[in-house]
Amino acid sequence: MKILDWYILKRYLLTFAVMLLLFIPIGITVHLAEKIGKILEKNVPFGEVMVYFLDFTIYFAHLLFPLFLFLSVIWFTSKLANNTEIVAFLSSGVSFSRFLRPYLIGATIVAIISIILGLYLAPNASKGFNNFKYKYLSGKKTSNTTNVLKQINDNDIIYVTSFDTKNKTGVNFTLEHFENNKMEYKLSASNIRYNEKDSVFRLINYVKRIVGDNNDILDLERRKDTLFNFDLEDLTPEDYIAETLRYNELVKFIDREEQRGSKYIGRYKLAKYQKWSLPVSVFILTIIAVAVSSRKRRGGMGVNLAFGICIAMIFVFFDKIFGTLASQSDFSPLLAVWFPNIIFGILAIILLRNAKR
């Protein structure tokens, strides 16, 4: 690697690191200012607060990873352009494609870091971040606690009208068991409660109807403690559960939920595909940033930064809009995740061709 490559690569990585070190403390300070009242009110142990903000740092950095990179590349490339260093590079016989090579090497390093974060570190951080938030800050978990309908295996379907995640109690519970597409029996109860001490479910006003060829058999009990072949989490599916799972765990979880016919499968697949689309966006945004900021402009660095911020906001807008469509409708999660990269990839090609001229 030549001196030019080392010079640009060091500026690339150093500016990106400085950008993270500048914005992450700001994010922590703003978040702390917003939550400090509740933290003091609940007398949260200092150690848990420190772990929470470490999780928040990883969560926040991974969430805005490409945008920090985009702005940092625009920043230092604009400085190179204003100092006419880029003109000197290109005038020495270096082609624009050759000039771009250290940027792509830097993008590769950052993309690898992004993959490690997305597959291993960010899920753990997200789990700790959300658990702390719902334990001390929100007062309750954001769970789908109403009208839970789920096929838990090939033979059983459960339904509960509502479920209180704090007290672990539900209303209007039903379990239907099928064999060869024919209902064998149906369990119902006006209330269901999970006894954590004994790991059993307590059913109130228990009714079991065994379907016969001619007559049905009814089994009635005022109260019944029993075991089921499903977990408590099946009655309290957390909205954020997909982002707390490592990749191999997430793949298994999605396969299981597909077999169960979960209506939230789009949301789970969205989290899966985002783990691979994010590193690709690092390359796309790097190319756009270099193409935009490699020319010396009359307005100086401010014009490049303003243009870069506009592009970043549009990228975030596309990402959020299509992500919401995939999680709340039948829109393809794969297309939702990759559509911003496709659009901005085309934009990167156009801007790169113009920059080479």
mmCIF file of C-alpha atoms in Angstrom:
data_model
loop_
_atom_site.group_PDB
_atom_site.id
_atom_site.type_symbol
_atom_site.label_atom_id
_atom_site.label_comp_id
_atom_site.label_asym_id
_atom_site.label_seq_id
_atom_site.Cartn_x
_atom_site.Cartn_y
_atom_site.Cartn_z
ATOM 1 C CA MET A 1 0.000 0.000 0.000
ATOM 2 C CA LYS A 2 1.423 3.355 -1.030
ATOM 3 C CA ILE A 3 1.732 6.584 0.947
ATOM 4 C CA LEU A 4 -1.441 7.972 -0.656
ATOM 5 C CA ASP A 5 -3.453 4.952 0.492
ATOM 6 C CA TRP A 6 -2.165 5.134 4.055
ATOM 7 C CA TYR A 7 -2.768 8.876 4.192
ATOM 8 C CA ILE A 8 -6.422 8.647 3.105
ATOM 9 C CA LEU A 9 -7.142 5.444 5.034
ATOM 10 C CA LYS A 10 -5.841 6.925 8.288
ATOM 11 C CA ARG A 11 -7.905 10.075 7.755
ATOM 12 C CA TYR A 12 -10.940 7.923 6.908
ATOM 13 C CA LEU A 13 -10.782 5.799 10.054
ATOM 14 C CA LEU A 14 -9.592 8.568 12.378
ATOM 15 C CA THR A 15 -12.326 11.017 11.320
ATOM 16 C CA PHE A 16 -14.951 8.293 11.684
ATOM 17 C CA ALA A 17 -13.700 7.453 15.193
ATOM 18 C CA VAL A 18 -13.692 11.143 16.159
ATOM 19 C CA MET A 19 -17.237 11.513 14.798
ATOM 20 C CA LEU A 20 -18.377 8.626 17.007
ATOM 21 C CA LEU A 21 -16.553 10.035 20.036
ATOM 22 C CA LEU A 22 -18.208 13.406 19.483
ATOM 23 C CA PHE A 23 -21.791 12.330 18.869
ATOM 24 C CA ILE A 24 -22.124 9.337 21.202
ATOM 25 C CA PRO A 25 -21.424 11.390 24.382
ATOM 26 C CA ILE A 26 -23.949 13.951 23.135
ATOM 27 C CA GLY A 27 -26.511 11.176 22.657
ATOM 28 C CA ILE A 28 -25.751 9.788 26.140
ATOM 29 C CA THR A 29 -26.030 13.254 27.718
ATOM 30 C CA VAL A 30 -29.376 13.989 26.066
ATOM 31 C CA HIS A 31 -30.715 10.550 26.986
ATOM 32 C CA LEU A 32 -29.455 10.880 30.571
ATOM 33 C CA ALA A 33 -31.025 14.327 30.926
ATOM 34 C CA GLU A 34 -34.342 12.858 29.786
ATOM 35 C CA LYS A 35 -34.236 9.770 32.047
ATOM 36 C CA ILE A 36 -32.315 10.973 35.130
ATOM 37 C CA GLY A 37 -35.514 11.809 37.029
ATOM 38 C CA LYS A 38 -36.923 8.280 36.733
ATOM 39 C CA ILE A 39 -33.525 6.700 37.453
ATOM 40 C CA LEU A 40 -33.214 8.659 40.720
ATOM 41 C CA GLU A 41 -36.863 8.070 41.589
ATOM 42 C CA LYS A 42 -36.470 4.279 41.264
ATOM 43 C CA ASN A 43 -33.114 4.283 43.120
ATOM 44 C CA VAL A 44 -31.507 2.267 40.345
ATOM 45 C CA PRO A 45 -28.125 0.775 41.403
ATOM 46 C CA PHE A 46 -25.173 2.663 39.922
ATOM 47 C CA GLY A 47 -23.718 -0.499 38.390
ATOM 48 C CA GLU A 48 -26.930 -1.210 36.467
ATOM 49 C CA VAL A 49 -26.999 2.379 35.200
ATOM 50 C CA MET A 50 -23.428 2.045 33.896
ATOM 51 C CA VAL A 51 -24.235 -1.234 32.134
ATOM 52 C CA TYR A 52 -27.376 0.376 30.700
ATOM 53 C CA PHE A 53 -25.421 3.268 29.185
ATOM 54 C CA LEU A 54 -22.798 0.881 27.821
ATOM 55 C CA ASP A 55 -25.628 -1.022 26.111
ATOM 56 C CA PHE A 56 -27.088 2.293 24.949
ATOM 57 C CA THR A 57 -23.721 3.304 23.452
ATOM 58 C CA ILE A 58 -23.478 0.096 21.403
ATOM 59 C CA TYR A 59 -27.169 0.277 20.456
ATOM 60 C CA PHE A 60 -26.942 3.951 19.446
ATOM 61 C CA ALA A 61 -23.649 3.551 17.541
ATOM 62 C CA HIS A 62 -24.892 0.541 15.570
ATOM 63 C CA LEU A 63 -28.170 2.278 14.742
ATOM 64 C CA LEU A 64 -26.461 5.332 13.224
ATOM 65 C CA PHE A 65 -23.274 3.666 12.027
ATOM 66 C CA PRO A 66 -23.643 4.433 8.279
ATOM 67 C CA LEU A 67 -24.729 8.035 8.880
ATOM 68 C CA PHE A 68 -21.767 8.823 11.125
ATOM 69 C CA LEU A 69 -19.502 7.320 8.478
ATOM 70 C CA PHE A 70 -21.183 9.277 5.691
ATOM 71 C CA LEU A 71 -20.773 12.627 7.437
ATOM 72 C CA SER A 72 -17.183 11.889 8.460
ATOM 73 C CA VAL A 73 -16.178 11.006 4.869
ATOM 74 C CA ILE A 74 -17.790 14.192 3.555
ATOM 75 C CA TRP A 75 -16.009 16.193 6.257
ATOM 76 C CA PHE A 76 -12.435 15.062 5.652
ATOM 77 C CA THR A 77 -12.798 14.717 1.859
ATOM 78 C CA SER A 78 -14.118 18.291 1.689
ATOM 79 C CA LYS A 79 -11.059 19.415 3.637
ATOM 80 C CA LEU A 80 -8.826 17.607 1.127
ATOM 81 C CA ALA A 81 -10.673 19.321 -1.724
ATOM 82 C CA ASN A 82 -10.481 22.785 -0.121
ATOM 83 C CA ASN A 83 -6.743 22.329 0.402
ATOM 84 C CA THR A 84 -6.475 21.314 -3.294
ATOM 85 C CA GLU A 85 -4.896 18.019 -2.196
ATOM 86 C CA ILE A 86 -7.272 16.024 -4.394
ATOM 87 C CA VAL A 87 -6.308 18.130 -7.401
ATOM 88 C CA ALA A 88 -2.659 17.389 -6.645
ATOM 89 C CA PHE A 89 -3.372 13.659 -6.403
ATOM 90 C CA LEU A 90 -5.250 13.544 -9.691
ATOM 91 C CA SER A 91 -2.760 15.823 -11.457
ATOM 92 C CA SER A 92 0.047 13.410 -10.597
ATOM 93 C CA GLY A 93 -1.534 10.818 -12.861
ATOM 94 C CA VAL A 94 -3.664 9.002 -10.268
ATOM 95 C CA SER A 95 -7.059 8.082 -11.705
ATOM 96 C CA PHE A 96 -10.230 8.778 -9.744
ATOM 97 C CA SER A 97 -10.852 5.028 -9.413
ATOM 98 C CA ARG A 98 -7.355 4.606 -7.963
ATOM 99 C CA PHE A 99 -7.985 7.568 -5.649
ATOM 100 C CA LEU A 100 -11.150 5.810 -4.456
ATOM 101 C CA ARG A 101 -9.342 2.579 -3.476
ATOM 102 C CA PRO A 102 -8.306 3.536 0.108
ATOM 103 C CA TYR A 103 -11.869 4.686 0.739
ATOM 104 C CA LEU A 104 -13.128 1.239 -0.247
ATOM 105 C CA ILE A 105 -10.508 -0.420 1.959
ATOM 106 C CA GLY A 106 -11.698 1.744 4.848
ATOM 107 C CA ALA A 107 -15.314 0.906 4.034
ATOM 108 C CA THR A 108 -14.413 -2.799 4.136
ATOM 109 C CA ILE A 109 -12.921 -2.432 7.620
ATOM 110 C CA VAL A 110 -15.964 -0.510 8.859
ATOM 111 C CA ALA A 111 -18.338 -3.008 7.210
ATOM 112 C CA ILE A 112 -16.617 -5.909 9.014
ATOM 113 C CA ILE A 113 -16.993 -4.024 12.307
ATOM 114 C CA SER A 114 -20.648 -3.428 11.436
ATOM 115 C CA ILE A 115 -21.201 -7.155 10.790
ATOM 116 C CA ILE A 116 -19.614 -8.083 14.135
ATOM 117 C CA LEU A 117 -21.763 -5.497 15.886
ATOM 118 C CA GLY A 118 -24.935 -6.589 14.116
ATOM 119 C CA LEU A 119 -24.482 -10.331 14.568
ATOM 120 C CA TYR A 120 -23.095 -10.488 18.098
ATOM 121 C CA LEU A 121 -22.703 -7.288 20.129
ATOM 122 C CA ALA A 122 -25.794 -5.266 19.177
ATOM 123 C CA PRO A 123 -28.313 -8.056 20.039
ATOM 124 C CA ASN A 124 -26.926 -8.356 23.574
ATOM 125 C CA ALA A 125 -26.851 -4.578 23.941
ATOM 126 C CA SER A 126 -30.410 -4.275 22.638
ATOM 127 C CA LYS A 127 -31.618 -6.890 25.110
ATOM 128 C CA GLY A 128 -29.979 -5.142 28.062
ATOM 129 C CA PHE A 129 -31.104 -1.711 26.857
ATOM 130 C CA ASN A 130 -34.753 -2.750 26.453
ATOM 131 C CA ASN A 131 -34.890 -4.797 29.667
ATOM 132 C CA PHE A 132 -33.565 -1.876 31.702
ATOM 133 C CA LYS A 133 -35.950 0.530 30.007
ATOM 134 C CA TYR A 134 -39.026 -1.578 30.724
ATOM 135 C CA LYS A 135 -37.874 -2.479 34.249
ATOM 136 C CA TYR A 136 -37.086 1.014 35.505
ATOM 137 C CA LEU A 137 -38.183 3.635 32.979
ATOM 138 C CA SER A 138 -41.392 2.612 31.206
ATOM 139 C CA GLY A 139 -43.143 0.661 33.910
ATOM 140 C CA LYS A 140 -44.344 -2.029 31.500
ATOM 141 C CA LYS A 141 -43.164 -3.913 28.474
ATOM 142 C CA THR A 142 -44.330 -2.992 25.031
ATOM 143 C CA SER A 143 -45.820 -6.378 24.225
ATOM 144 C CA ASN A 144 -48.577 -7.563 22.017
ATOM 145 C CA THR A 145 -50.866 -8.344 24.988
ATOM 146 C CA THR A 146 -54.202 -8.303 23.184
ATOM 147 C CA ASN A 147 -55.754 -10.856 20.838
ATOM 148 C CA VAL A 148 -52.781 -13.220 20.780
ATOM 149 C CA LEU A 149 -53.488 -16.007 18.284
ATOM 150 C CA LYS A 150 -50.651 -18.424 17.601
ATOM 151 C CA GLN A 151 -50.093 -21.908 16.243
ATOM 152 C CA ILE A 152 -47.507 -23.344 18.629
ATOM 153 C CA ASN A 153 -46.940 -26.635 16.782
ATOM 154 C CA ASP A 154 -48.484 -28.781 14.059
ATOM 155 C CA ASN A 155 -51.438 -29.704 16.260
ATOM 156 C CA ASP A 156 -52.137 -26.904 18.733
ATOM 157 C CA ILE A 157 -53.449 -23.351 18.425
ATOM 158 C CA ILE A 158 -53.702 -20.989 21.389
ATOM 159 C CA TYR A 159 -55.628 -17.767 21.824
ATOM 160 C CA VAL A 160 -55.910 -15.234 24.645
ATOM 161 C CA THR A 161 -57.954 -12.022 24.556
ATOM 162 C CA SER A 162 -55.476 -10.106 26.709
ATOM 163 C CA PHE A 163 -52.434 -10.854 28.832
ATOM 164 C CA ASP A 164 -50.945 -8.771 31.658
ATOM 165 C CA THR A 165 -47.164 -9.155 31.403
ATOM 166 C CA LYS A 166 -46.564 -7.789 34.880
ATOM 167 C CA ASN A 167 -48.940 -10.119 36.749
ATOM 168 C CA LYS A 168 -48.616 -12.945 34.182
ATOM 169 C CA THR A 169 -52.391 -13.309 33.934
ATOM 170 C CA GLY A 170 -54.615 -13.589 30.881
ATOM 171 C CA VAL A 171 -58.312 -13.414 30.038
ATOM 172 C CA ASN A 172 -60.329 -15.793 27.838
ATOM 173 C CA PHE A 173 -57.727 -18.436 27.120
ATOM 174 C CA THR A 174 -58.351 -21.143 24.510
ATOM 175 C CA LEU A 175 -56.302 -24.089 23.256
ATOM 176 C CA GLU A 176 -57.486 -26.181 20.308
ATOM 177 C CA HIS A 177 -55.857 -29.536 19.526
ATOM 178 C CA PHE A 178 -56.122 -31.076 16.033
ATOM 179 C CA GLU A 179 -55.282 -34.493 14.620
ATOM 180 C CA ASN A 180 -55.444 -35.083 10.859
ATOM 181 C CA ASN A 181 -57.157 -31.700 10.372
ATOM 182 C CA LYS A 182 -59.883 -32.686 12.830
ATOM 183 C CA MET A 183 -60.364 -31.077 16.232
ATOM 184 C CA GLU A 184 -59.819 -33.631 19.005
ATOM 185 C CA TYR A 185 -60.447 -31.390 21.980
ATOM 186 C CA LYS A 186 -60.700 -27.783 23.040
ATOM 187 C CA LEU A 187 -59.552 -26.257 26.344
ATOM 188 C CA SER A 188 -60.907 -22.939 27.579
ATOM 189 C CA ALA A 189 -60.710 -20.846 30.739
ATOM 190 C CA SER A 190 -61.957 -17.447 31.753
ATOM 191 C CA ASN A 191 -58.557 -16.698 33.312
ATOM 192 C CA ILE A 192 -55.048 -18.115 32.986
ATOM 193 C CA ARG A 193 -52.157 -17.332 35.296
ATOM 194 C CA TYR A 194 -48.559 -18.479 35.210
ATOM 195 C CA ASN A 195 -47.200 -19.670 38.547
ATOM 196 C CA GLU A 196 -43.502 -18.940 38.310
ATOM 197 C CA LYS A 197 -42.665 -20.840 41.505
ATOM 198 C CA ASP A 198 -44.105 -24.156 40.286
ATOM 199 C CA SER A 199 -43.737 -23.447 36.530
ATOM 200 C CA VAL A 200 -47.382 -24.335 35.927
ATOM 201 C CA PHE A 201 -50.388 -22.519 34.500
ATOM 202 C CA ARG A 202 -53.452 -22.044 36.715
ATOM 203 C CA LEU A 203 -56.757 -22.054 34.853
ATOM 204 C CA ILE A 204 -59.961 -20.621 36.349
ATOM 205 C CA ASN A 205 -63.339 -21.924 35.136
ATOM 206 C CA TYR A 206 -61.593 -24.686 33.236
ATOM 207 C CA VAL A 207 -63.533 -26.446 30.476
ATOM 208 C CA LYS A 208 -62.258 -29.308 28.319
ATOM 209 C CA ARG A 209 -64.489 -30.419 25.459
ATOM 210 C CA ILE A 210 -63.456 -33.719 23.889
ATOM 211 C CA VAL A 211 -65.034 -33.998 20.456
ATOM 212 C CA GLY A 212 -66.678 -37.394 19.896
ATOM 213 C CA ASP A 213 -68.283 -38.996 16.878
ATOM 214 C CA ASN A 214 -71.761 -38.692 18.341
ATOM 215 C CA ASN A 215 -71.458 -36.860 21.648
ATOM 216 C CA ASP A 216 -68.904 -34.531 23.151
ATOM 217 C CA ILE A 217 -67.416 -35.137 26.589
ATOM 218 C CA LEU A 218 -67.113 -32.178 28.962
ATOM 219 C CA ASP A 219 -64.607 -31.904 31.782
ATOM 220 C CA LEU A 220 -65.373 -28.962 34.097
ATOM 221 C CA GLU A 221 -63.275 -27.718 36.996
ATOM 222 C CA ARG A 222 -63.382 -24.509 39.011
ATOM 223 C CA ARG A 223 -59.582 -24.363 39.166
ATOM 224 C CA LYS A 224 -56.917 -26.465 37.503
ATOM 225 C CA ASP A 225 -53.125 -26.339 37.582
ATOM 226 C CA THR A 226 -51.516 -27.864 34.529
ATOM 227 C CA LEU A 227 -48.503 -27.884 32.220
ATOM 228 C CA PHE A 228 -48.544 -26.863 28.553
ATOM 229 C CA ASN A 229 -46.083 -27.467 25.730
ATOM 230 C CA PHE A 230 -45.685 -23.735 25.070
ATOM 231 C CA ASP A 231 -43.699 -21.048 26.839
ATOM 232 C CA LEU A 232 -44.873 -17.944 28.637
ATOM 233 C CA GLU A 233 -43.262 -15.893 25.865
ATOM 234 C CA ASP A 234 -45.801 -17.338 23.427
ATOM 235 C CA LEU A 235 -48.476 -15.367 25.294
ATOM 236 C CA THR A 236 -46.323 -12.239 25.544
ATOM 237 C CA PRO A 237 -44.499 -11.791 22.223
ATOM 238 C CA GLU A 238 -42.167 -8.818 22.715
ATOM 239 C CA ASP A 239 -42.011 -6.297 19.885
ATOM 240 C CA TYR A 240 -38.235 -6.040 20.136
ATOM 241 C CA ILE A 241 -37.402 -9.742 20.540
ATOM 242 C CA ALA A 242 -35.928 -10.122 17.017
ATOM 243 C CA GLU A 243 -33.265 -7.480 17.594
ATOM 244 C CA THR A 244 -32.121 -9.178 20.827
ATOM 245 C CA LEU A 245 -31.245 -12.483 19.144
ATOM 246 C CA ARG A 246 -27.907 -13.377 17.607
ATOM 247 C CA TYR A 247 -28.050 -14.323 13.955
ATOM 248 C CA ASN A 248 -28.148 -18.101 14.345
ATOM 249 C CA GLU A 249 -30.754 -17.756 17.110
ATOM 250 C CA LEU A 250 -32.760 -15.382 14.948
ATOM 251 C CA VAL A 251 -32.778 -17.789 11.990
ATOM 252 C CA LYS A 252 -34.083 -20.618 14.198
ATOM 253 C CA PHE A 253 -36.628 -18.288 15.791
ATOM 254 C CA ILE A 254 -37.944 -17.180 12.373
ATOM 255 C CA ASP A 255 -38.227 -20.796 11.176
ATOM 256 C CA ARG A 256 -40.218 -21.690 14.283
ATOM 257 C CA GLU A 257 -42.474 -18.645 13.987
ATOM 258 C CA GLU A 258 -43.122 -19.375 10.301
ATOM 259 C CA GLN A 259 -44.263 -22.872 11.191
ATOM 260 C CA ARG A 260 -46.535 -21.372 13.822
ATOM 261 C CA GLY A 261 -47.980 -18.903 11.336
ATOM 262 C CA SER A 262 -46.975 -15.810 13.301
ATOM 263 C CA LYS A 263 -48.451 -12.632 11.865
ATOM 264 C CA TYR A 264 -45.312 -10.749 12.949
ATOM 265 C CA ILE A 265 -42.982 -12.746 10.727
ATOM 266 C CA GLY A 266 -42.356 -9.695 8.519
ATOM 267 C CA ARG A 267 -41.016 -7.776 11.503
ATOM 268 C CA TYR A 268 -38.670 -10.626 12.404
ATOM 269 C CA LYS A 269 -37.384 -11.050 8.843
ATOM 270 C CA LEU A 270 -36.790 -7.315 8.671
ATOM 271 C CA ALA A 271 -34.353 -7.577 11.584
ATOM 272 C CA LYS A 272 -32.640 -10.526 9.888
ATOM 273 C CA TYR A 273 -32.102 -8.806 6.535
ATOM 274 C CA GLN A 274 -30.957 -5.550 8.135
ATOM 275 C CA LYS A 275 -27.921 -7.319 9.572
ATOM 276 C CA TRP A 276 -26.589 -7.728 6.002
ATOM 277 C CA SER A 277 -27.941 -4.594 4.338
ATOM 278 C CA LEU A 278 -26.212 -2.265 6.788
ATOM 279 C CA PRO A 279 -22.638 -3.242 5.773
ATOM 280 C CA VAL A 280 -23.565 -2.803 2.093
ATOM 281 C CA SER A 281 -24.899 0.694 2.808
ATOM 282 C CA VAL A 282 -21.448 1.551 4.222
ATOM 283 C CA PHE A 283 -19.927 1.131 0.739
ATOM 284 C CA ILE A 284 -22.760 2.969 -1.005
ATOM 285 C CA LEU A 285 -22.682 5.970 1.328
ATOM 286 C CA THR A 286 -18.879 6.101 1.160
ATOM 287 C CA ILE A 287 -18.958 6.333 -2.645
ATOM 288 C CA ILE A 288 -21.688 8.999 -2.544
ATOM 289 C CA ALA A 289 -19.761 11.003 0.063
ATOM 290 C CA VAL A 290 -16.532 10.942 -1.986
ATOM 291 C CA ALA A 291 -18.330 11.813 -5.234
ATOM 292 C CA VAL A 292 -20.135 14.744 -3.601
ATOM 293 C CA SER A 293 -17.243 16.239 -1.642
ATOM 294 C CA SER A 294 -14.220 15.608 -3.896
ATOM 295 C CA ARG A 295 -14.698 18.873 -5.787
ATOM 296 C CA LYS A 296 -13.783 22.266 -4.409
ATOM 297 C CA ARG A 297 -16.957 24.365 -4.252
ATOM 298 C CA ARG A 298 -17.515 28.070 -3.886
ATOM 299 C CA GLY A 299 -19.478 27.616 -0.677
ATOM 300 C CA GLY A 300 -16.731 25.502 0.822
ATOM 301 C CA MET A 301 -17.221 22.632 3.227
ATOM 302 C CA GLY A 302 -20.593 23.950 4.417
ATOM 303 C CA VAL A 303 -22.253 23.261 1.058
ATOM 304 C CA ASN A 304 -20.983 19.678 1.019
ATOM 305 C CA LEU A 305 -22.100 19.080 4.583
ATOM 306 C CA ALA A 306 -25.542 20.545 3.917
ATOM 307 C CA PHE A 307 -25.940 18.340 0.843
ATOM 308 C CA GLY A 308 -24.689 15.343 2.803
ATOM 309 C CA ILE A 309 -27.134 15.922 5.656
ATOM 310 C CA CYS A 310 -30.009 16.147 3.154
ATOM 311 C CA ILE A 311 -28.996 12.826 1.569
ATOM 312 C CA ALA A 312 -28.630 11.255 5.027
ATOM 313 C CA MET A 313 -32.127 12.399 6.045
ATOM 314 C CA ILE A 314 -33.622 11.026 2.819
ATOM 315 C CA PHE A 315 -31.831 7.706 3.410
ATOM 316 C CA VAL A 316 -33.231 7.483 6.950
ATOM 317 C CA PHE A 317 -36.688 8.445 5.654
ATOM 318 C CA PHE A 318 -36.679 5.645 3.069
ATOM 319 C CA ASP A 319 -35.347 3.156 5.609
ATOM 320 C CA LYS A 320 -38.039 3.974 8.195
ATOM 321 C CA ILE A 321 -40.932 4.157 5.736
ATOM 322 C CA PHE A 322 -40.222 0.818 4.085
ATOM 323 C CA GLY A 323 -39.354 -0.774 7.414
ATOM 324 C CA THR A 324 -42.757 0.255 8.774
ATOM 325 C CA LEU A 325 -44.482 -1.067 5.650
ATOM 326 C CA ALA A 326 -42.799 -4.468 6.027
ATOM 327 C CA SER A 327 -43.539 -4.782 9.753
ATOM 328 C CA GLN A 328 -47.194 -3.739 9.551
ATOM 329 C CA SER A 329 -48.324 -5.039 6.170
ATOM 330 C CA ASP A 330 -47.670 -7.752 3.588
ATOM 331 C CA PHE A 331 -44.899 -5.721 1.942
ATOM 332 C CA SER A 332 -41.800 -7.876 1.316
ATOM 333 C CA PRO A 333 -39.253 -7.444 4.160
ATOM 334 C CA LEU A 334 -36.416 -8.278 1.750
ATOM 335 C CA LEU A 335 -37.465 -5.517 -0.653
ATOM 336 C CA ALA A 336 -38.099 -3.101 2.213
ATOM 337 C CA VAL A 337 -34.560 -3.564 3.542
ATOM 338 C CA TRP A 338 -32.761 -3.447 0.197
ATOM 339 C CA PHE A 339 -34.846 -0.791 -1.572
ATOM 340 C CA PRO A 340 -32.951 2.177 -0.001
ATOM 341 C CA ASN A 341 -29.642 0.516 -0.933
ATOM 342 C CA ILE A 342 -30.841 -0.055 -4.504
ATOM 343 C CA ILE A 343 -31.990 3.556 -4.924
ATOM 344 C CA PHE A 344 -28.887 5.042 -3.338
ATOM 345 C CA GLY A 345 -26.672 2.524 -5.148
ATOM 346 C CA ILE A 346 -27.985 3.894 -8.463
ATOM 347 C CA LEU A 347 -27.421 7.425 -7.150
ATOM 348 C CA ALA A 348 -23.852 6.461 -6.165
ATOM 349 C CA ILE A 349 -23.121 5.207 -9.704
ATOM 350 C CA ILE A 350 -24.473 8.424 -11.266
ATOM 351 C CA LEU A 351 -22.561 10.707 -8.905
ATOM 352 C CA LEU A 352 -19.362 8.664 -9.329
ATOM 353 C CA ARG A 353 -19.511 8.982 -13.116
ATOM 354 C CA ASN A 354 -19.985 12.720 -12.857
ATOM 355 C CA ALA A 355 -17.110 12.993 -10.363
ATOM 356 C CA LYS A 356 -14.759 11.130 -12.736
ATOM 357 C CA ARG A 357 -15.393 13.741 -15.401
#
